[in-house]
Coordinates of C-alpha atoms in Angstrom, one line a residue:
M1 CA -20.9 -12.3 1.3
S2 CA -18.9 -15.2 -0.2
E3 CA -15.4 -14.9 -1.6
D4 CA -16.9 -15.2 -5.1
H5 CA -19.2 -12.3 -4.5
K6 CA -16.4 -10.2 -3.2
K7 CA -14.3 -10.9 -6.3
Q8 CA -17.4 -10.1 -8.4
L9 CA -17.7 -6.7 -6.7
E10 CA -14.0 -6.0 -7.3
Q11 CA -14.3 -6.9 -11.0
Q12 CA -17.5 -4.8 -11.4
L13 CA -15.8 -1.7 -9.9
W14 CA -12.7 -2.2 -12.0
N15 CA -14.8 -2.7 -15.2
I16 CA -16.6 0.6 -14.5
A17 CA -13.2 2.3 -14.0
N18 CA -11.6 0.8 -17.0
T19 CA -14.5 1.1 -19.4
L20 CA -15.5 4.7 -18.7
R21 CA -12.1 6.3 -18.3
G22 CA -11.7 6.6 -22.1
K23 CA -8.3 7.8 -23.1
M24 CA -7.4 9.1 -19.6
N25 CA -4.4 7.4 -17.9
A26 CA -5.4 4.9 -15.2
D27 CA -3.6 6.9 -12.5
E28 CA -5.4 10.1 -13.6
F29 CA -8.8 8.5 -13.5
R30 CA -8.0 6.9 -10.1
D31 CA -8.8 10.0 -8.1
Y32 CA -12.2 10.3 -9.8
I33 CA -13.4 6.7 -9.5
L34 CA -12.1 6.3 -6.0
G35 CA -13.6 9.6 -5.0
F36 CA -17.0 8.6 -6.4
I37 CA -16.9 5.3 -4.6
F38 CA -16.0 7.1 -1.4
Y39 CA -19.0 9.5 -1.9
K40 CA -21.3 6.6 -2.4
Y41 CA -20.0 5.0 0.8
L42 CA -20.5 8.2 2.8
A43 CA -24.0 8.5 1.4
E44 CA -25.0 4.9 2.1
K45 CA -23.5 5.0 5.6
M46 CA -25.5 8.3 6.3
E47 CA -28.7 6.7 5.0
I48 CA -28.3 3.6 7.2
Y49 CA -27.5 5.6 10.2
A50 CA -30.4 8.1 9.7
N51 CA -32.9 5.2 9.0
N52 CA -32.0 3.6 12.4
I53 CA -32.7 6.9 14.1
L54 CA -36.0 7.3 12.3
K55 CA -37.2 3.7 12.8
P56 CA -39.3 4.4 15.9
D57 CA -41.2 7.0 13.9
G58 CA -41.8 4.6 11.0
L59 CA -39.9 6.8 8.6
E60 CA -36.9 6.5 6.3
F61 CA -34.4 9.2 5.6
T62 CA -35.5 9.6 2.0
D63 CA -39.1 10.2 3.1
I64 CA -38.2 13.5 4.8
D65 CA -39.4 16.6 3.0
E66 CA -36.5 19.0 3.4
N67 CA -38.8 22.1 2.8
T68 CA -41.3 21.5 5.6
E69 CA -40.8 22.7 9.2
T70 CA -41.2 19.1 10.4
G71 CA -38.6 17.9 7.9
K72 CA -36.2 20.6 8.9
E73 CA -36.5 19.6 12.6
Y74 CA -35.8 16.0 11.7
I75 CA -32.8 17.0 9.6
A76 CA -31.4 19.2 12.4
A77 CA -31.7 16.4 15.0
I78 CA -30.1 13.8 12.7
R79 CA -27.4 16.2 11.7
E80 CA -26.3 16.7 15.3
E81 CA -26.2 13.0 16.0
S82 CA -24.5 12.2 12.7
L83 CA -21.7 14.7 13.2
E84 CA -20.9 13.2 16.6
K85 CA -21.1 9.6 15.4
L86 CA -20.1 9.6 11.7
G87 CA -18.1 12.9 11.7
Y88 CA -20.1 14.3 8.7
F89 CA -23.6 14.9 7.4
L90 CA -25.6 14.7 4.1
K91 CA -29.2 15.7 3.5
P92 CA -31.6 13.2 1.7
S93 CA -31.3 15.2 -1.5
E94 CA -27.5 15.0 -1.3
L95 CA -27.4 11.2 -1.2
F96 CA -25.5 9.4 -4.0
S97 CA -28.6 7.5 -5.2
S98 CA -30.6 10.8 -5.4
L99 CA -27.9 12.5 -7.5
A100 CA -27.4 9.5 -9.7
K101 CA -31.1 9.4 -10.5
R102 CA -31.2 13.1 -11.1
G103 CA -28.4 12.7 -13.6
N104 CA -29.9 9.7 -15.5
F105 CA -33.7 10.1 -15.3
D106 CA -36.0 12.9 -16.7
N107 CA -38.8 14.4 -14.6
D108 CA -41.2 11.7 -15.7
G109 CA -38.9 8.9 -14.6
N110 CA -37.6 7.9 -18.0
Q111 CA -34.1 6.6 -18.1
L112 CA -31.7 8.9 -20.1
V113 CA -28.4 7.0 -19.9
K114 CA -28.8 3.5 -21.2
E115 CA -26.5 0.7 -21.8
E116 CA -27.5 -1.5 -24.8
A117 CA -25.3 -3.8 -26.8
G118 CA -22.2 -2.0 -25.5
T119 CA -23.3 1.5 -26.4
Y120 CA -24.5 4.4 -24.3
G121 CA -27.0 7.1 -24.6
N122 CA -25.7 10.6 -24.9
T123 CA -28.2 12.6 -23.0
S124 CA -28.2 13.3 -19.3
N125 CA -29.3 16.0 -16.9
F126 CA -26.6 18.5 -15.9
I127 CA -25.4 17.5 -12.4
I128 CA -21.8 18.7 -12.2
E129 CA -22.7 21.8 -10.2
D130 CA -24.9 19.8 -7.8
L131 CA -22.2 17.2 -7.3
Q132 CA -19.5 19.9 -6.6
K133 CA -21.9 21.6 -4.1
I134 CA -22.6 18.3 -2.3
L135 CA -18.9 17.4 -2.0
N136 CA -18.3 20.9 -0.6
N137 CA -21.2 20.4 1.8
V138 CA -19.7 17.2 3.2
Q139 CA -16.6 19.1 4.1
N140 CA -18.4 22.2 5.3
S141 CA -20.7 20.0 7.6
T142 CA -17.6 19.2 9.7
M143 CA -16.4 22.7 10.3
G144 CA -16.0 23.4 14.0
T145 CA -16.2 19.7 14.9
Q146 CA -13.6 17.2 15.9
S147 CA -13.6 15.6 12.5
E148 CA -12.9 18.9 10.6
E149 CA -9.2 18.0 10.0
D150 CA -10.0 14.6 8.7
F151 CA -12.4 15.9 6.0
D152 CA -10.6 19.1 5.2
N153 CA -10.2 19.4 1.4
L154 CA -10.8 15.7 1.1
F155 CA -12.2 15.9 -2.5
E156 CA -9.8 18.6 -3.8
D157 CA -8.3 16.2 -6.4
M158 CA -11.7 15.6 -8.0
D159 CA -11.6 18.5 -10.4
L160 CA -15.0 18.1 -12.1
N161 CA -14.2 20.9 -14.6
S162 CA -11.0 19.3 -15.8
T163 CA -10.7 18.8 -19.6
K164 CA -9.3 15.4 -18.8
L165 CA -12.9 14.3 -18.2
G166 CA -14.1 15.9 -21.4
K167 CA -13.5 18.9 -23.6
T168 CA -16.9 20.5 -23.0
P169 CA -19.1 20.8 -19.9
E170 CA -21.6 18.5 -21.6
A171 CA -19.0 15.8 -22.2
R172 CA -17.8 16.0 -18.7
N173 CA -21.3 15.8 -17.3
E174 CA -21.9 12.8 -19.6
I175 CA -19.0 10.7 -18.2
I176 CA -19.8 11.6 -14.6
A177 CA -23.5 10.7 -15.0
K178 CA -22.5 7.3 -16.5
V179 CA -20.1 6.5 -13.7
L180 CA -22.7 7.4 -11.1
A181 CA -25.3 5.4 -12.9
H182 CA -23.1 2.3 -13.0
L183 CA -22.0 2.7 -9.3
D184 CA -25.6 3.2 -8.2
K185 CA -26.5 -0.3 -9.5
I186 CA -24.0 -1.9 -7.1
D187 CA -25.0 -2.8 -3.6
F188 CA -22.1 -2.3 -1.2
E189 CA -24.0 -4.3 1.5
L190 CA -22.7 -2.0 4.2
E191 CA -25.1 -3.4 6.8
Q192 CA -23.3 -6.8 6.6
S193 CA -20.5 -5.3 8.8
E194 CA -18.9 -8.7 9.7
I195 CA -17.0 -8.6 6.4
D196 CA -15.1 -5.5 5.1
V197 CA -16.1 -6.2 1.5
L198 CA -16.0 -2.6 0.2
G199 CA -12.8 -1.9 2.0
D200 CA -11.2 -4.9 0.3
A201 CA -12.6 -3.9 -3.0
Y202 CA -11.2 -0.4 -2.5
E203 CA -7.8 -1.9 -1.8
Y204 CA -8.1 -4.1 -4.9
L205 CA -8.8 -1.0 -7.0
I206 CA -5.8 0.9 -5.5
G207 CA -3.6 -2.1 -6.4
K208 CA -5.0 -2.3 -9.9
F209 CA -4.3 1.4 -10.5
A210 CA -0.9 1.0 -9.1
S211 CA 0.0 -1.8 -11.5
G212 CA -1.0 0.6 -14.4
A213 CA 0.8 3.6 -13.0
G214 CA 4.4 2.3 -13.3
K215 CA 7.0 4.3 -11.3
K216 CA 4.4 6.6 -9.9
A217 CA 2.8 3.7 -8.0
G218 CA 5.6 3.7 -5.5
E219 CA 4.3 7.0 -4.2
F220 CA 1.1 5.5 -2.9
Y221 CA 1.2 1.7 -2.9
T222 CA 3.1 -1.2 -1.3
P223 CA 2.3 -4.5 -2.9
Q224 CA -0.2 -6.4 -0.7
E225 CA 2.1 -9.4 -0.2
V226 CA 4.9 -7.2 1.1
S227 CA 2.4 -5.4 3.3
M228 CA 1.3 -8.7 4.7
V229 CA 4.9 -9.7 5.7
L230 CA 5.5 -6.3 7.4
A231 CA 2.2 -6.5 9.2
K232 CA 2.8 -10.0 10.4
L233 CA 6.3 -9.2 11.6
V234 CA 5.2 -6.4 13.9
T235 CA 2.3 -8.2 15.4
V236 CA 4.0 -11.5 16.3
G237 CA 2.5 -12.7 19.6
K238 CA 0.1 -9.8 19.9
K239 CA -3.7 -9.6 19.7
K240 CA -4.2 -5.9 20.5
L241 CA -2.1 -2.8 19.6
K242 CA -2.3 0.5 21.3
S243 CA -0.9 2.2 18.2
V244 CA 0.5 1.7 14.8
Y245 CA 2.5 4.3 12.8
D246 CA 3.6 4.6 9.2
P247 CA 5.9 7.6 8.6
T248 CA 5.5 7.3 4.8
C249 CA 1.9 6.1 4.8
G250 CA 0.9 6.5 1.1
S251 CA -2.7 5.4 0.7
G252 CA -2.8 4.0 4.2
S253 CA -2.9 0.4 3.0
L254 CA 0.0 -0.7 5.2
L255 CA -1.6 0.7 8.4
L256 CA -4.9 -1.1 7.5
R257 CA -3.0 -4.3 6.8
V258 CA -1.6 -4.3 10.3
A259 CA -5.2 -4.0 11.7
K260 CA -6.1 -7.2 9.9
E261 CA -3.5 -9.2 11.8
V262 CA -4.8 -8.3 15.3
D263 CA -8.2 -8.1 17.0
E264 CA -8.0 -4.4 17.8
V265 CA -5.9 -1.3 17.1
N266 CA -6.6 1.6 19.3
N267 CA -5.1 4.3 17.1
F268 CA -3.6 4.8 13.7
Y269 CA -1.0 7.4 12.9
G270 CA 0.6 8.3 9.6
Q271 CA 2.4 11.0 7.7
E272 CA 2.5 11.5 3.9
L273 CA 4.2 14.2 1.8
N274 CA 2.1 13.9 -1.4
R275 CA -1.2 15.8 -1.0
T276 CA -3.2 13.6 -3.4
T277 CA -2.0 10.4 -1.7
Y278 CA -2.7 12.0 1.7
N279 CA -6.3 12.5 0.7
L280 CA -6.5 9.0 -0.5
A281 CA -5.2 7.7 2.9
R282 CA -7.9 9.6 4.8
M283 CA -10.6 8.3 2.5
N284 CA -9.2 4.8 2.9
M285 CA -9.3 5.0 6.7
I286 CA -12.9 6.3 6.7
L287 CA -14.0 3.7 4.1
H288 CA -12.5 0.9 6.3
D289 CA -14.8 2.1 9.1
V290 CA -11.9 3.5 11.2
H291 CA -13.6 6.2 13.4
Y292 CA -12.4 9.7 12.8
L293 CA -11.2 9.9 16.4
K294 CA -9.0 6.8 16.0
F295 CA -6.8 8.0 13.1
D296 CA -4.4 10.9 12.8
I297 CA -2.9 11.3 9.3
K298 CA -0.8 14.4 8.6
Q299 CA 0.5 15.9 5.4
E300 CA 4.1 17.0 5.6
D301 CA 7.7 16.0 4.9
T302 CA 8.4 13.3 7.6
L303 CA 12.1 13.9 8.0
E304 CA 12.1 17.7 7.7
H305 CA 8.8 18.4 9.6
P306 CA 7.7 15.4 11.7
Q307 CA 4.1 15.8 13.0
H308 CA 4.0 13.2 15.8
I309 CA 7.2 14.0 17.6
E310 CA 5.8 13.5 21.1
H311 CA 4.4 10.0 20.4
R312 CA 5.9 6.5 20.8
F313 CA 4.3 3.6 18.9
E314 CA 3.8 0.0 19.6
A315 CA 4.1 -1.0 16.0
I316 CA 5.8 0.9 13.2
V317 CA 5.8 -0.2 9.5
A318 CA 7.1 1.6 6.4
N319 CA 8.1 1.4 2.8
P320 CA 10.0 4.7 2.5
P321 CA 11.0 6.0 -0.9
F322 CA 14.3 4.2 -1.8
S323 CA 17.5 6.3 -1.5
A324 CA 15.5 9.5 -1.5
N325 CA 17.2 12.9 -1.2
W326 CA 16.8 15.0 2.0
S327 CA 18.4 18.1 3.3
A328 CA 20.8 16.4 5.8
N329 CA 21.0 19.9 7.3
Q330 CA 23.6 20.0 10.1
L331 CA 21.0 21.6 12.3
F332 CA 19.6 18.0 12.6
M333 CA 22.6 17.1 14.7
S334 CA 20.7 18.7 17.6
D335 CA 17.5 16.9 16.7
D336 CA 16.8 14.1 19.2
R337 CA 16.0 11.7 16.4
F338 CA 19.6 11.9 15.0
S339 CA 21.9 13.5 17.6
Q340 CA 23.0 10.4 19.5
Y341 CA 24.4 8.8 16.3
G342 CA 27.1 11.4 15.7
K343 CA 26.4 11.4 11.9
L344 CA 23.5 12.0 9.5
A345 CA 22.5 9.9 6.6
P346 CA 23.9 11.1 3.3
Q347 CA 22.0 13.8 1.5
S348 CA 21.5 11.6 -1.5
K349 CA 20.3 8.5 0.5
A350 CA 17.8 9.1 3.2
D351 CA 17.3 5.4 4.0
F352 CA 18.9 5.4 7.4
A353 CA 17.4 8.8 8.2
F354 CA 14.0 7.0 8.0
V355 CA 15.4 4.2 10.2
Q356 CA 16.6 6.8 12.8
H357 CA 13.3 8.6 12.7
M358 CA 11.4 5.3 13.2
V359 CA 13.6 4.0 16.0
Y360 CA 13.1 7.3 17.9
H361 CA 9.3 6.8 17.7
L362 CA 9.4 3.1 18.7
A363 CA 8.0 2.3 22.1
E364 CA 10.1 0.1 24.5
N365 CA 7.7 -2.8 23.9
G366 CA 7.3 -2.2 20.2
T367 CA 8.4 -3.7 16.9
M368 CA 9.2 -1.9 13.7
A369 CA 9.7 -3.3 10.2
L370 CA 10.6 -1.4 7.1
V371 CA 11.6 -2.0 3.5
L372 CA 15.0 -0.7 2.3
P373 CA 17.1 -1.2 -0.8
H374 CA 19.8 -3.8 -0.5
G375 CA 22.6 -1.2 -0.6
A376 CA 21.6 -0.1 2.9
L377 CA 23.0 -3.3 4.2
F378 CA 26.6 -2.7 3.2
R379 CA 27.2 0.8 2.0
G380 CA 30.0 2.6 3.8
S381 CA 30.8 6.0 5.4
A382 CA 28.0 7.6 7.4
E383 CA 25.6 4.7 6.7
A384 CA 28.1 2.2 8.0
H385 CA 28.6 4.3 11.1
I386 CA 24.8 4.5 11.8
R387 CA 24.4 0.7 11.1
T388 CA 27.3 0.0 13.6
Y389 CA 25.8 2.2 16.3
L390 CA 22.3 0.5 16.0
I391 CA 23.9 -2.9 16.4
K392 CA 26.9 -2.4 18.6
E393 CA 25.7 0.4 21.0
K394 CA 22.0 -0.2 20.9
N395 CA 21.5 -3.8 19.9
Y396 CA 18.1 -3.0 18.3
L397 CA 18.4 -4.9 15.0
D398 CA 16.5 -8.2 15.3
A399 CA 16.3 -9.6 11.7
V400 CA 17.4 -8.9 8.1
I401 CA 15.2 -10.4 5.4
G402 CA 16.1 -10.4 1.7
L403 CA 13.2 -10.1 -0.7
P404 CA 13.0 -11.1 -4.4
A405 CA 13.9 -8.5 -7.0
N406 CA 11.2 -6.9 -9.1
I407 CA 8.3 -7.2 -6.6
F408 CA 7.7 -3.4 -6.3
Y409 CA 6.0 -1.4 -9.0
G410 CA 8.3 0.9 -11.0
T411 CA 11.6 -0.6 -9.8
S412 CA 13.3 -3.9 -10.2
I413 CA 16.0 -3.4 -7.6
P414 CA 16.4 -6.1 -4.9
T415 CA 15.1 -5.0 -1.5
C416 CA 15.2 -6.2 2.1
I417 CA 13.2 -5.8 5.3
L418 CA 14.9 -4.8 8.6
V419 CA 13.2 -5.6 11.9
F420 CA 14.0 -3.6 15.0
K421 CA 13.1 -4.0 18.7
K422 CA 14.3 -2.1 21.7
C423 CA 13.7 -5.0 24.0
R424 CA 14.9 -8.1 22.1
E425 CA 14.1 -11.6 23.2
N426 CA 17.3 -12.8 21.6
P427 CA 19.9 -10.1 22.2
E428 CA 22.9 -12.3 21.4
D429 CA 22.3 -12.7 17.7
I430 CA 20.6 -11.4 14.5
L431 CA 18.5 -13.6 12.2
F432 CA 19.2 -13.5 8.4
I433 CA 16.6 -14.8 5.9
D434 CA 17.3 -15.0 2.2
A435 CA 13.8 -15.2 0.5
S436 CA 15.1 -13.8 -2.8
E437 CA 14.5 -17.1 -4.7
H438 CA 11.1 -17.8 -3.2
Y439 CA 8.4 -16.2 -5.4
D440 CA 6.1 -16.6 -8.4
K441 CA 6.5 -14.7 -11.6
V442 CA 3.2 -13.1 -12.7
K443 CA 3.6 -11.4 -16.1
T444 CA 6.5 -8.9 -15.7
Q445 CA 6.2 -8.8 -11.9
N446 CA 7.5 -11.1 -9.2
M447 CA 5.1 -11.9 -6.3
L448 CA 5.4 -13.6 -2.9
R449 CA 3.1 -16.6 -2.7
D450 CA 1.2 -17.5 0.5
E451 CA 3.6 -20.3 1.2
D452 CA 6.6 -17.8 0.7
I453 CA 5.0 -15.4 3.3
E454 CA 4.3 -18.2 5.7
K455 CA 7.9 -19.5 5.4
I456 CA 9.3 -16.1 6.2
I457 CA 7.1 -15.6 9.3
N458 CA 7.6 -19.1 10.6
T459 CA 11.4 -18.8 10.2
Y460 CA 11.3 -15.5 12.0
T461 CA 9.2 -16.7 14.9
E462 CA 11.1 -20.0 15.3
R463 CA 14.4 -18.2 14.7
K464 CA 16.0 -21.2 13.1
T465 CA 18.9 -21.8 10.7
E466 CA 18.0 -23.5 7.5
D467 CA 20.5 -24.5 4.8
K468 CA 20.5 -22.0 1.9
Y469 CA 17.6 -20.0 3.5
S470 CA 18.3 -18.6 7.0
Y471 CA 21.1 -18.2 9.5
V472 CA 21.2 -17.1 13.1
A473 CA 24.4 -15.0 13.3
P474 CA 26.0 -14.3 16.7
L475 CA 26.8 -10.7 17.2
S476 CA 30.5 -11.6 17.3
E477 CA 30.3 -12.7 13.7
I478 CA 28.5 -9.5 12.7
E479 CA 31.4 -7.6 14.4
E480 CA 34.0 -9.7 12.5
N481 CA 32.3 -8.6 9.3
D482 CA 32.6 -4.9 10.3
Y483 CA 28.8 -4.7 10.7
N484 CA 28.4 -5.4 7.0
L485 CA 24.9 -7.0 6.7
N486 CA 25.1 -8.2 3.2
I487 CA 23.0 -11.4 3.3
P488 CA 25.3 -13.7 1.2
R489 CA 28.0 -13.2 4.0
Y490 CA 25.7 -15.1 6.3
V491 CA 23.3 -17.3 4.2
D492 CA 25.4 -19.4 1.9
M493 CA 23.5 -19.8 -1.4
F494 CA 26.5 -21.5 -3.2
E495 CA 25.4 -24.6 -5.1
E496 CA 28.2 -27.1 -4.8
E497 CA 29.1 -28.6 -8.2
E498 CA 29.7 -32.4 -8.6
P499 CA 33.3 -33.4 -8.3
I500 CA 35.2 -33.9 -11.6
D501 CA 37.0 -37.2 -12.2
I502 CA 40.1 -36.2 -14.2
D503 CA 40.8 -39.8 -15.4
V504 CA 37.3 -40.0 -16.9
V505 CA 37.6 -36.6 -18.6
M506 CA 41.1 -37.6 -20.1
S507 CA 39.7 -40.9 -21.3
D508 CA 36.8 -39.1 -23.0
I509 CA 39.2 -36.6 -24.6
K510 CA 41.3 -39.5 -26.0
S511 CA 38.2 -41.2 -27.3
L512 CA 37.0 -38.0 -29.1
E513 CA 40.5 -37.5 -30.6
A514 CA 40.5 -41.0 -32.0
K515 CA 37.1 -40.4 -33.5
R516 CA 38.3 -37.1 -35.0
A517 CA 41.3 -38.9 -36.6
E518 CA 39.0 -41.5 -38.2
L519 CA 36.8 -38.7 -39.6
D520 CA 39.8 -36.9 -41.0
K521 CA 40.8 -40.1 -43.0
E522 CA 37.2 -40.4 -44.4
I523 CA 37.2 -36.7 -45.4
D524 CA 40.6 -37.2 -47.2
V525 CA 39.1 -40.0 -49.3
Y526 CA 36.2 -37.9 -50.3
F527 CA 38.5 -35.0 -51.3
K528 CA 40.6 -37.3 -53.5
E529 CA 37.5 -38.7 -55.2
L530 CA 36.5 -35.1 -56.0
G531 CA 40.0 -34.3 -57.3
L532 CA 40.6 -31.8 -54.5
V533 CA 44.1 -31.8 -53.1
F534 CA 45.1 -29.6 -50.1

């Protein structure tokens, strides 16, 4: 599929979402449209897999009669193989296309929901109960299997009886039938597995919903350009990763972005507090064809209740909530993640608590990169103490990268990226990059361009000093600055003004004063002619 076709698919999906959501907020409709796309993906994946199994018998999955003994035998055999390979099972009658047709065609095959000149029909078969049953069956099919946790309550945010979809059951059914009808027309081309077209389209939709969700977007989405920088930083010089971890994984986009930078990732790990976003992350993993045994996404508070405490990871990326509150309970002073530092991050600013958590989970050969607000570079008290310990005692900090303001949805504050390694190739210095003036303004949002991303990564890999952009600071200089990492202390962005020639300025002033005297004389003549005397 060409880039044009990919963009066409993205636009088609967004048009469906935007046209059919009515008065519902974009972020509210998100859970429905993404859920329906995910259901269609599961169904098409199931059908392709079953058809391959049935090929020697000259059958297709939809040919099977579920009510005959032979049909039941086929379904039992396919179910067993599907649960092991795909992690779930759907019957032929539960496929997306089957349900879409039931909702939009009568028993004689006549189309009920039509699109003509921008208007829609208003009659459709009632399918809400069938749809709810199918979504429940997807989950139930996994019970007692290795994929049970990955599918548990996966569709719980799709409340098909919510009045947000319509005031009456008929109205709700109508909108659902329309969405299914429109999605059914789109070929996801899943058999062309060399390109992750649907995965990219899903990411596109998540991004579009994020741009319309304002401040809420920060809960589930890191702008693609920032994700790209983080992913490239932690994969420098690597083709394969044993593991990648995101302690605040949101929709999972950042984890998946890392996978695009290498040939292979063995395992994905993540933790997410928000239940809805956690569901979205699991869907995103499955939809990007990450096998259920290769990802482990947990739902819990990362700082208070870490879920992967025994693991160490080769790559760690994160965009934690900026300056979030946390308990800072003194009991954490005996927690291995924090105890060696002697101080906890402030209760009102958990930024360095996330840093400590991530450093604890970082493997000896690993790299971690996370986004923090600029204040984390220079704030005092406990944060200064932790910052000093990380540099002076551990020497883990490898680079500080300043980003442009206003590149995150819902906040305009300037941010930075900190890169940490436990085994640094350049232990005598820290690289500072000021990329804050390198961006493109798109409507109200600033965006990193491809050339901006490339410049950041090239500067990091080459570790070079460039006037008004980057500086390799020796650790002795960091110490002289009391471990204050504020970027302007190291990268001089001051624009030198042209020298002023005092003699020329005085000459200009005398010339102007002479001209003013001449004008005063002319004005006096005019006043006398008018009989005005002052």
